[in-house]
Amino acid sequence: MKARFLIPLGVFLGLVVLLGVGLTLDPRDVPSVLIDKKASEFSLPDLFDSGKRVDSATMKGQVWLVNVWGTWCPECWREHDFLLYLAKQEKVPIIGIDWRDEDAEAINFLREKGNPFLAVGIDPESKAVMDLGVYGAPETFLIDKQGVIRKKHKGAMTPQVWREEFKPLIEKLEKS
Amino acid sequence: MRPLGWLLLLLFPVLLMARVEVYQFDDPAKEARYKRLIEELRCLVCQNQNLADSNAELAEDMRRITYEMIVRGETDEQVITFMVERYGEFVLYRPPFQRSTLMLWFGPFIILGITVLILLLFIRRRAAERAESLTAADHERARKLLDDQQT
């Protein structure tokens, strides 16, 4: 019975472990239900030319990325250089969806910093964005040749995420 | 002039309130359904608020979709399915009863059960100790001590 006074210490340590694990989890990282589901088609007005449309159907047969972004979102600024690298060096086809943004500002942003996107659609009614289950920007989706969403990354795309999660998967999908 | 200035200042918060959009319904039943749905759906940006309470832009979009679907004559289930298909079950404020949520539903009762069990054990042991420790001699001593104090 001597060890009785150790019980509160044990409870305390248990709590420390529990809360410690809790700190490493991100409650905002809600798993997407759309993985391995067919991405719903979108056809959006082109940011640069409102007469043209950006159509997901034109990407059929390719492994490509959708990147939802906006000039208002700091993380989008942070990932921009890496997206440029992906587009220019790794030749990854990326379609951008400019979300809740001022068109003029978005155009300026891309002119000044470079444009990693094959095409950029605008989504004033958030329709395409909601169909993708997006709830923050940036979000990046990997879509395969059949138009199925294979992966989703929330937050800025980083070299590490790219290397560990996207690249191996893309190589596999390209072969299939 | 000054009272008028104060009055205007007092009215200032009203301007901010006006930001929440108002939807017109032709049918009060539809309006009631809309209100109930936005109470039960979660905004994913501010996760501890429902659509009715949140003024995040995402919540605004989700309210608009809910409104449009109801006006179009779709059922509550269709609205809920639409949201769950896109945002997952997390979007439901009231979690469904299924395998992944068993702990959520039963966890509190399990903890309550364990606590009551520990409490009962504790009370039992206490009772046993007390019964043992007070012998006739102890009673005699106690009475003596009390008598001493009275005199």
Coordinates of C-alpha atoms in Angstrom, one line a residue:
Chain A
M1 CA 0.0 0.0 0.0
K2 CA 3.1 2.2 0.2
A3 CA 2.9 3.0 -3.5
R4 CA -0.4 4.6 -3.0
F5 CA 0.9 8.1 -3.2
L6 CA 2.2 7.3 -6.6
I7 CA -1.3 6.9 -8.0
P8 CA -1.8 10.7 -8.6
L9 CA 1.6 10.8 -10.3
G10 CA 0.6 7.9 -12.5
V11 CA -2.7 9.7 -13.4
F12 CA -0.7 12.8 -14.1
L13 CA 1.7 11.1 -16.4
G14 CA -1.2 9.4 -18.2
L15 CA -2.8 12.8 -18.8
V16 CA 0.5 14.2 -20.0
V17 CA 0.8 11.4 -22.6
L18 CA -2.8 11.8 -23.7
L19 CA -2.6 15.6 -24.1
G20 CA 0.8 15.3 -25.7
V21 CA -0.6 13.0 -28.4
G22 CA -3.5 15.4 -28.7
L23 CA -1.1 18.2 -29.5
T24 CA 0.4 16.4 -32.4
L25 CA -3.0 15.9 -34.1
D26 CA -4.6 18.5 -36.2
P27 CA -8.4 18.7 -35.7
R28 CA -8.6 20.7 -39.0
D29 CA -7.2 17.8 -40.9
V30 CA -10.5 16.2 -41.7
P31 CA -10.0 13.2 -43.9
S32 CA -11.5 13.7 -47.3
V33 CA -14.3 11.4 -48.2
L34 CA -13.7 12.0 -51.9
I35 CA -10.5 10.0 -52.1
D36 CA -10.9 7.2 -54.8
K37 CA -14.1 8.8 -55.9
K38 CA -14.7 10.3 -59.3
A39 CA -14.0 14.0 -59.3
S40 CA -17.1 15.9 -60.4
E41 CA -16.6 17.7 -63.7
F42 CA -16.2 21.4 -63.7
S43 CA -16.3 24.0 -66.4
L44 CA -15.3 27.4 -65.1
P45 CA -14.8 30.8 -66.7
D46 CA -11.1 31.5 -67.5
L47 CA -9.4 34.0 -65.2
F48 CA -7.5 35.6 -68.1
D49 CA -10.3 35.5 -70.7
S50 CA -13.9 35.4 -69.5
G51 CA -14.9 34.2 -73.0
K52 CA -13.0 31.0 -72.6
R53 CA -13.7 28.1 -70.2
V54 CA -11.5 25.9 -68.1
D55 CA -12.8 22.4 -68.5
S56 CA -11.9 19.4 -66.4
A57 CA -12.9 17.2 -69.3
T58 CA -9.9 18.4 -71.3
M59 CA -7.6 16.7 -68.8
K60 CA -8.9 13.3 -69.3
G61 CA -6.2 10.7 -69.9
Q62 CA -3.6 12.7 -67.9
V63 CA -2.5 12.6 -64.3
W64 CA -2.9 16.1 -63.1
L65 CA -3.3 18.4 -60.2
V66 CA -6.1 20.8 -59.2
N67 CA -4.9 23.6 -56.9
V68 CA -7.4 25.8 -55.1
W69 CA -5.9 29.1 -54.2
G70 CA -6.5 32.8 -53.8
T71 CA -4.2 35.9 -53.4
W72 CA -5.8 36.5 -50.0
C73 CA -4.4 33.3 -48.6
P74 CA -0.9 33.5 -47.1
E75 CA -0.1 29.8 -47.5
C76 CA -0.8 30.1 -51.3
W77 CA 2.0 32.7 -51.5
R78 CA 4.2 30.4 -49.6
E79 CA 3.7 27.4 -51.9
H80 CA 3.8 29.5 -55.1
D81 CA 7.5 29.1 -55.8
F82 CA 7.2 25.3 -55.3
L83 CA 4.2 25.1 -57.7
L84 CA 6.3 27.0 -60.2
Y85 CA 9.1 24.5 -59.8
L86 CA 6.6 21.6 -60.3
A87 CA 5.2 23.1 -63.4
K88 CA 8.5 24.2 -65.0
Q89 CA 11.0 21.5 -63.9
E90 CA 8.8 18.4 -63.2
K91 CA 6.3 19.3 -66.0
V92 CA 3.3 18.6 -63.8
P93 CA 0.0 19.8 -65.3
I94 CA -1.7 22.0 -62.8
I95 CA -5.1 23.5 -63.2
G96 CA -5.8 26.4 -60.8
I97 CA -9.1 27.4 -59.3
D98 CA -8.9 31.0 -58.1
W99 CA -11.3 31.2 -55.2
R100 CA -13.1 34.2 -53.6
D101 CA -10.6 36.5 -55.2
E102 CA -10.4 39.7 -57.1
D103 CA -9.7 38.8 -60.7
A104 CA -7.4 41.8 -61.3
E105 CA -5.4 41.0 -58.2
A106 CA -5.1 37.4 -59.2
I107 CA -3.9 38.3 -62.7
N108 CA -1.4 40.7 -61.3
F109 CA -0.1 38.1 -58.8
L110 CA 0.5 35.6 -61.6
R111 CA 2.1 38.1 -63.9
E112 CA 4.5 39.2 -61.2
K113 CA 5.4 35.9 -59.6
G114 CA 5.0 33.6 -62.6
N115 CA 2.1 31.3 -63.5
P116 CA 2.4 27.6 -62.7
F117 CA -1.0 26.8 -64.1
L118 CA -2.0 25.4 -67.4
A119 CA -5.2 27.3 -66.9
V120 CA -6.9 29.1 -64.1
G121 CA -10.7 29.0 -63.6
I122 CA -12.7 31.3 -61.4
D123 CA -15.5 30.0 -59.2
P124 CA -17.6 32.9 -58.0
E125 CA -20.3 30.6 -56.7
S126 CA -17.9 28.2 -55.1
K127 CA -19.7 25.4 -56.9
A128 CA -16.7 23.5 -58.2
V129 CA -14.9 24.2 -55.0
M130 CA -17.7 22.7 -52.9
D131 CA -17.9 19.7 -55.1
L132 CA -14.3 19.1 -54.2
G133 CA -15.1 19.4 -50.5
V134 CA -12.7 22.2 -50.1
Y135 CA -13.0 24.2 -46.9
G136 CA -9.8 26.2 -46.9
A137 CA -7.1 27.3 -49.3
P138 CA -4.8 26.1 -50.6
E139 CA -5.8 22.6 -51.3
T140 CA -4.2 20.4 -53.9
F141 CA -5.9 17.3 -55.5
L142 CA -4.3 14.6 -57.5
I143 CA -6.5 13.3 -60.2
D144 CA -5.7 10.2 -62.3
K145 CA -6.3 9.4 -66.0
Q146 CA -9.8 8.2 -65.3
G147 CA -10.7 11.4 -63.5
V148 CA -10.6 9.8 -60.0
I149 CA -9.3 11.8 -57.1
R150 CA -6.3 9.9 -55.7
K151 CA -5.0 12.3 -53.1
K152 CA -5.7 15.5 -51.4
H153 CA -3.3 17.8 -49.6
K154 CA -4.6 20.6 -47.4
G155 CA -2.3 23.6 -46.8
A156 CA 0.8 24.7 -48.7
M157 CA 2.4 22.1 -51.0
T158 CA 6.0 21.5 -49.7
P159 CA 8.9 19.6 -51.2
Q160 CA 8.5 17.0 -48.4
V161 CA 4.9 16.3 -49.0
W162 CA 5.6 16.2 -52.7
R163 CA 8.4 13.7 -52.4
E164 CA 6.7 11.5 -49.9
E165 CA 3.1 11.5 -50.9
F166 CA 2.6 12.7 -54.4
K167 CA 5.6 11.8 -56.5
P168 CA 5.5 8.0 -55.8
L169 CA 1.8 7.9 -56.5
I170 CA 2.1 9.9 -59.7
E171 CA 4.8 7.6 -61.0
K172 CA 2.5 4.6 -60.3
L173 CA -0.5 6.3 -61.9
E174 CA 1.4 7.3 -65.0
K175 CA 2.3 3.7 -65.7
S176 CA -1.2 2.4 -65.3
Chain B
M1 CA -26.2 67.8 -32.9
R2 CA -24.2 65.8 -30.3
P3 CA -27.1 63.5 -29.3
L4 CA -27.6 62.7 -32.9
G5 CA -23.9 61.8 -33.2
W6 CA -24.2 59.5 -30.3
L7 CA -27.3 57.9 -31.7
L8 CA -25.5 57.2 -35.0
L9 CA -22.6 55.7 -33.1
L10 CA -25.0 53.4 -31.2
L11 CA -26.5 52.3 -34.5
F12 CA -23.1 51.4 -35.9
P13 CA -23.2 47.7 -34.7
V14 CA -26.4 47.3 -36.7
L15 CA -24.4 47.8 -39.9
L16 CA -22.3 44.7 -38.9
M17 CA -25.3 42.6 -38.2
A18 CA -26.6 43.3 -41.7
R19 CA -23.8 41.2 -43.1
V20 CA -25.7 37.9 -42.4
E21 CA -27.8 37.3 -45.4
V22 CA -31.6 36.9 -45.2
Y23 CA -33.3 34.4 -47.4
Q24 CA -37.0 34.7 -48.4
F25 CA -39.1 31.6 -48.4
D26 CA -42.5 31.3 -50.0
D27 CA -43.5 28.5 -47.6
P28 CA -43.0 28.7 -43.8
A29 CA -42.5 24.9 -43.6
K30 CA -39.5 25.3 -45.9
E31 CA -38.1 28.1 -43.8
A32 CA -38.4 25.9 -40.7
R33 CA -36.6 23.1 -42.5
Y34 CA -33.9 25.5 -43.6
K35 CA -33.4 26.7 -40.0
R36 CA -33.3 23.2 -38.6
L37 CA -30.7 22.1 -41.2
I38 CA -28.3 25.0 -40.7
E39 CA -28.5 24.2 -36.9
E40 CA -27.5 20.7 -37.5
L41 CA -24.7 21.2 -40.1
R42 CA -21.2 22.0 -39.0
C43 CA -19.1 24.8 -40.5
L44 CA -15.7 23.2 -41.3
V45 CA -13.7 26.4 -40.9
C46 CA -14.8 27.2 -37.3
Q47 CA -15.3 23.7 -36.3
N48 CA -17.3 24.3 -33.1
Q49 CA -20.0 26.3 -34.8
N50 CA -22.9 25.2 -36.9
L51 CA -23.9 26.9 -40.1
A52 CA -26.4 29.1 -38.4
D53 CA -23.9 30.6 -35.9
S54 CA -20.9 30.9 -38.2
N55 CA -20.1 33.9 -40.3
A56 CA -17.3 32.2 -42.1
E57 CA -17.5 32.5 -45.9
L58 CA -17.7 28.8 -46.2
A59 CA -20.7 28.7 -43.9
E60 CA -22.3 31.4 -46.1
D61 CA -21.8 29.2 -49.2
M62 CA -23.1 26.2 -47.4
R63 CA -26.2 28.1 -46.2
R64 CA -26.8 29.3 -49.8
I65 CA -26.6 25.8 -51.1
T66 CA -29.0 24.6 -48.4
Y67 CA -31.4 27.4 -49.3
E68 CA -31.2 26.7 -53.0
M69 CA -31.8 23.0 -52.5
I70 CA -34.8 23.5 -50.2
V71 CA -36.4 26.0 -52.6
R72 CA -35.8 23.6 -55.4
G73 CA -37.9 21.1 -53.4
E74 CA -35.3 18.7 -52.4
T75 CA -35.7 16.8 -49.1
D76 CA -33.7 17.2 -45.9
E77 CA -32.0 13.9 -46.6
Q78 CA -30.9 15.1 -50.0
V79 CA -29.3 18.2 -48.5
I80 CA -27.6 16.1 -45.8
T81 CA -26.3 13.6 -48.3
F82 CA -25.0 16.4 -50.5
M83 CA -23.0 17.8 -47.6
V84 CA -21.8 14.4 -46.3
E85 CA -20.6 13.4 -49.8
R86 CA -18.4 16.4 -49.9
Y87 CA -17.3 17.1 -46.4
G88 CA -17.7 13.7 -44.7
E89 CA -19.7 12.8 -41.7
F90 CA -17.8 15.4 -39.7
V91 CA -20.2 17.9 -41.2
L92 CA -23.0 16.5 -39.1
Y93 CA -23.2 18.1 -35.7
R94 CA -25.1 15.1 -34.4
P95 CA -22.8 12.1 -35.2
P96 CA -24.5 9.1 -36.6
F97 CA -24.5 5.9 -34.6
Q98 CA -22.0 3.5 -36.3
R99 CA -18.9 1.6 -35.6
S100 CA -16.4 4.5 -35.9
T101 CA -18.5 6.6 -33.4
L102 CA -19.2 3.8 -30.8
M103 CA -16.6 5.2 -28.4
L104 CA -18.1 8.7 -28.8
W105 CA -21.5 7.4 -27.8
F106 CA -20.5 4.9 -25.1
G107 CA -17.2 6.4 -23.9
P108 CA -18.8 8.7 -21.3
F109 CA -20.9 5.9 -19.9
I110 CA -17.9 3.6 -19.7
I111 CA -15.9 6.2 -17.8
L112 CA -18.9 6.8 -15.5
G113 CA -19.1 3.1 -14.9
I114 CA -15.5 2.8 -14.0
T115 CA -15.7 5.8 -11.7
V116 CA -18.7 4.4 -9.8
L117 CA -16.9 1.1 -9.5
I118 CA -13.8 2.7 -8.0
L119 CA -16.0 4.8 -5.7
L120 CA -17.9 1.7 -4.5
L121 CA -14.7 -0.2 -3.8
F122 CA -13.3 2.8 -1.9
I123 CA -16.5 3.1 0.2
R124 CA -16.5 -0.6 0.9
R125 CA -12.9 -0.6 2.1
R126 CA -13.5 2.5 4.3
A127 CA -16.5 0.8 5.9
A128 CA -14.6 -2.4 6.6
E129 CA -11.7 -0.4 8.1
R130 CA -13.9 1.5 10.4
A131 CA -15.8 -1.5 11.7
E132 CA -12.6 -3.2 12.6
S133 CA -10.8 -0.4 14.2
L134 CA -13.4 0.5 16.9
T135 CA -13.2 -2.2 19.6
A136 CA -14.9 -2.1 23.0
A137 CA -11.7 -0.9 24.5
D138 CA -11.5 2.0 22.1
H139 CA -15.1 3.0 23.0
E140 CA -14.1 2.9 26.7
R141 CA -11.1 5.1 26.0
A142 CA -13.0 7.6 24.0
R143 CA -15.6 7.9 26.7
K144 CA -12.9 8.5 29.3
L145 CA -11.4 11.2 27.2
L146 CA -14.7 12.9 26.7
D147 CA -15.5 12.7 30.4
D148 CA -12.2 14.2 31.3
Q149 CA -12.8 17.2 29.1
Q150 CA -16.2 17.9 30.6
T151 CA -14.9 18.1 34.2

